[in-house]
Amino acid sequence: MAKIVLTAGVQGNNDGQPFNARGGRQGDQLSSDLHGRYYEQTYRGNMFGIQGTAVTTTAAGAATFTGLAVGNPAGSGINMEVNIVSITQSAALTAATNIGVMFGPSTTAITASLTTIANRKVGGAASGCVATAGQTITSPTQWIIIGGSGSGAMTVPLLIPSLLYDFGGGLIIPPGYFLASYTSAASTTALSFYFQWQEVPI
């Protein structure tokens, strides 16, 4: 019968080195939150993000898109594993709208017009994805609503919190597909979108 071997005490293991799982002195098996949730992939230079500026957004399905879109080019060899999407409103909207993200096959390739994709490890390698604030796109096949907003005036707010949704890797954009901001109705220059993702070799 196979048995689990545990070692009590602090270990100093190197990559590629076999080691025993850590245990306590009572024979208990330990797990650790030594770092934040995304530390390992960020440390290895696989985590990326982009902050879009407040732009006029088009209604979902419009052929000429404005907002924030990130494309995973065909042949990139990576999956874009989406972690966090956040949305900030800085001005009143002209129409009530649902807000979220949309995605689908990029038969019209996303062309880079934004160069602000950042490796979340400062000084890390460039992203394999590309980003744009507006271009002709393929109609998305799916969308996810994260929140919504009315068209009322914003009168001297003290602080406007962001909508934040943590996909936790539960949305994958493969090569040849794109992720983009979604509004059910066209909006004025009021919404800023932030996308964070991990790039995983296929």
Coordinates of C-alpha atoms in Angstrom, one line a residue:
M1 CA 0.0 0.0 0.0
A2 CA 1.3 3.4 -1.0
K3 CA 1.7 5.9 1.8
I4 CA 2.1 9.7 1.9
V5 CA 5.4 10.8 3.3
L6 CA 5.4 14.1 5.1
T7 CA 8.3 16.1 6.5
A8 CA 7.9 18.4 9.4
G9 CA 9.7 21.8 9.3
V10 CA 10.7 24.5 6.8
Q11 CA 12.1 23.2 3.5
G12 CA 14.3 25.0 0.9
N13 CA 13.6 23.2 -2.3
N14 CA 14.7 24.1 -5.8
D15 CA 12.8 23.8 -9.1
G16 CA 13.1 20.2 -10.5
Q17 CA 14.0 18.8 -7.1
P18 CA 11.8 16.0 -5.6
F19 CA 10.7 16.6 -2.1
N20 CA 8.3 15.4 0.5
A21 CA 5.1 17.2 1.3
R22 CA 5.2 19.3 4.5
G23 CA 3.6 18.1 7.6
G24 CA 3.1 19.1 11.2
R25 CA 4.5 17.4 14.2
Q26 CA 1.2 15.7 14.9
G27 CA 1.3 14.0 11.5
D28 CA -1.1 16.6 9.9
Q29 CA -0.6 17.6 6.3
L30 CA -0.1 21.3 5.7
S31 CA -1.0 23.6 2.9
S32 CA 0.2 27.2 2.7
D33 CA -1.0 30.7 1.6
L34 CA 2.6 31.8 1.6
H35 CA 1.9 34.1 -1.3
G36 CA -1.1 35.7 -3.0
R37 CA -3.3 33.7 -5.3
Y38 CA -1.6 34.8 -8.5
Y39 CA 2.0 35.1 -7.2
E40 CA 3.4 32.0 -8.8
Q41 CA 2.3 32.8 -12.4
T42 CA 3.1 36.5 -11.9
Y43 CA 6.6 35.6 -10.6
R44 CA 7.2 33.4 -13.7
G45 CA 6.2 36.3 -16.0
N46 CA 3.0 34.7 -17.3
M47 CA 0.5 37.3 -16.0
F48 CA -0.6 40.3 -18.1
G49 CA -3.0 43.2 -17.8
I50 CA -4.2 46.3 -19.7
Q51 CA -6.1 49.4 -18.5
G52 CA -8.2 51.0 -21.1
T53 CA -9.1 54.7 -20.9
A54 CA -12.6 56.0 -20.8
V55 CA -13.9 55.7 -24.4
T56 CA -17.2 55.8 -26.2
T57 CA -18.5 52.2 -26.4
T58 CA -20.6 50.7 -29.2
A59 CA -23.5 48.4 -28.6
A60 CA -22.7 44.7 -28.6
G61 CA -22.6 43.3 -32.2
A62 CA -21.7 46.6 -33.9
A63 CA -19.3 45.8 -36.7
T64 CA -17.2 48.9 -36.0
F65 CA -16.2 48.5 -32.4
T66 CA -15.0 51.0 -29.8
G67 CA -14.1 50.0 -26.2
L68 CA -11.3 47.7 -25.2
A69 CA -10.5 44.5 -27.0
V70 CA -7.7 42.0 -26.6
G71 CA -7.0 39.4 -29.3
N72 CA -5.2 36.2 -29.0
P73 CA -3.6 35.8 -32.5
A74 CA -4.1 32.6 -34.4
G75 CA -0.9 30.6 -34.1
S76 CA 0.2 32.3 -30.9
G77 CA 0.7 28.9 -29.2
I78 CA -0.9 30.2 -25.9
N79 CA -4.3 30.2 -24.2
M80 CA -5.4 33.5 -22.7
E81 CA -6.7 32.4 -19.2
V82 CA -8.9 35.3 -18.0
N83 CA -8.6 36.2 -14.3
I84 CA -9.9 39.7 -13.5
V85 CA -12.1 42.2 -15.3
S86 CA -12.9 45.5 -13.7
I87 CA -15.0 48.4 -14.9
T88 CA -15.0 52.0 -13.7
Q89 CA -17.5 54.7 -14.5
S90 CA -16.2 58.3 -14.6
A91 CA -19.2 60.2 -16.1
A92 CA -22.9 59.8 -16.7
L93 CA -24.1 57.5 -19.5
T94 CA -26.6 58.8 -22.1
A95 CA -28.6 55.5 -21.9
A96 CA -29.1 52.7 -19.4
T97 CA -27.0 49.7 -20.3
N98 CA -25.8 46.3 -19.2
I99 CA -22.0 46.1 -18.9
G100 CA -19.6 43.2 -19.1
V101 CA -17.4 41.4 -21.6
M102 CA -18.0 39.6 -24.9
F103 CA -15.9 37.1 -26.8
G104 CA -15.8 35.1 -30.0
P105 CA -13.8 33.9 -33.0
S106 CA -11.6 36.7 -34.5
T107 CA -12.1 36.1 -38.2
T108 CA -11.2 39.7 -38.5
A109 CA -7.8 39.7 -36.7
I110 CA -7.4 42.2 -33.8
T111 CA -4.8 44.8 -34.9
A112 CA -2.7 46.3 -32.1
S113 CA -3.4 50.0 -31.6
L114 CA -2.7 50.0 -27.9
T115 CA 0.8 49.2 -26.6
T116 CA 0.0 49.3 -23.0
I117 CA -0.3 45.5 -22.3
A118 CA 1.9 45.1 -19.2
N119 CA 3.6 42.1 -17.8
R120 CA 2.5 42.1 -14.2
K121 CA 6.0 41.2 -13.3
V122 CA 7.7 44.5 -13.8
G123 CA 10.4 44.1 -16.5
G124 CA 8.9 40.9 -17.7
A125 CA 8.5 39.7 -21.3
A126 CA 6.1 41.1 -23.8
S127 CA 2.6 39.6 -24.2
G128 CA 1.7 37.3 -27.0
C129 CA -1.7 39.1 -27.3
V130 CA -2.6 42.4 -28.9
A131 CA -5.1 45.1 -27.9
T132 CA -7.1 47.8 -29.5
A133 CA -9.5 50.6 -28.5
G134 CA -11.5 50.3 -31.8
Q135 CA -11.7 48.6 -35.1
T136 CA -13.8 46.4 -37.3
I137 CA -14.4 43.1 -35.4
T138 CA -16.3 39.9 -35.9
S139 CA -19.7 39.8 -34.1
P140 CA -19.1 38.2 -30.7
T141 CA -20.7 34.8 -30.1
Q142 CA -21.1 35.1 -26.3
W143 CA -21.2 37.8 -23.6
I144 CA -21.2 37.9 -19.8
I145 CA -23.0 40.6 -17.9
I146 CA -21.1 41.9 -14.8
G147 CA -23.2 44.9 -13.9
G148 CA -25.3 47.8 -15.3
S149 CA -25.8 51.5 -15.0
G150 CA -28.6 54.0 -15.6
S151 CA -28.4 57.3 -17.3
G152 CA -28.8 59.6 -14.3
A153 CA -26.4 62.4 -13.4
M154 CA -23.5 61.7 -11.2
T155 CA -23.6 64.5 -8.6
V156 CA -20.4 65.2 -6.7
P157 CA -19.7 61.6 -5.7
L158 CA -17.1 61.0 -3.1
L159 CA -15.7 57.8 -4.5
I160 CA -17.1 55.5 -7.2
P161 CA -16.2 51.9 -6.7
S162 CA -15.2 49.7 -9.6
L163 CA -17.1 46.6 -10.7
L164 CA -14.7 43.7 -10.3
Y165 CA -15.2 40.1 -11.4
D166 CA -12.7 37.4 -10.8
F167 CA -13.1 34.7 -13.4
G168 CA -10.3 32.7 -11.6
G169 CA -9.3 31.1 -15.0
G170 CA -12.9 30.2 -15.7
L171 CA -12.8 31.9 -19.1
I172 CA -10.2 30.9 -21.7
I173 CA -9.6 32.7 -25.0
P174 CA -7.8 30.4 -27.3
P175 CA -5.7 31.4 -30.4
G176 CA -7.9 33.0 -33.0
Y177 CA -10.4 34.5 -30.5
F178 CA -10.9 37.8 -28.8
L179 CA -12.1 39.3 -25.5
A180 CA -13.8 42.7 -25.6
S181 CA -15.8 45.1 -23.4
Y182 CA -19.5 44.7 -23.7
T183 CA -22.3 47.3 -23.3
S184 CA -25.9 46.4 -24.4
A185 CA -26.4 50.1 -25.6
A186 CA -23.9 52.6 -26.9
S187 CA -22.4 54.8 -24.2
T188 CA -20.6 58.1 -24.0
T189 CA -17.0 58.5 -22.9
A190 CA -17.7 57.2 -19.4
L191 CA -16.5 53.6 -18.9
S192 CA -13.0 52.3 -18.4
F193 CA -12.2 48.6 -18.6
Y194 CA -9.3 46.6 -17.1
F195 CA -8.5 43.0 -18.2
Q196 CA -6.0 40.7 -16.4
W197 CA -5.0 37.3 -17.8
Q198 CA -2.5 34.6 -17.7
E199 CA -0.8 33.3 -20.8
V200 CA -0.4 29.5 -20.8
P201 CA 1.5 27.5 -23.5
I202 CA -0.8 25.1 -25.2

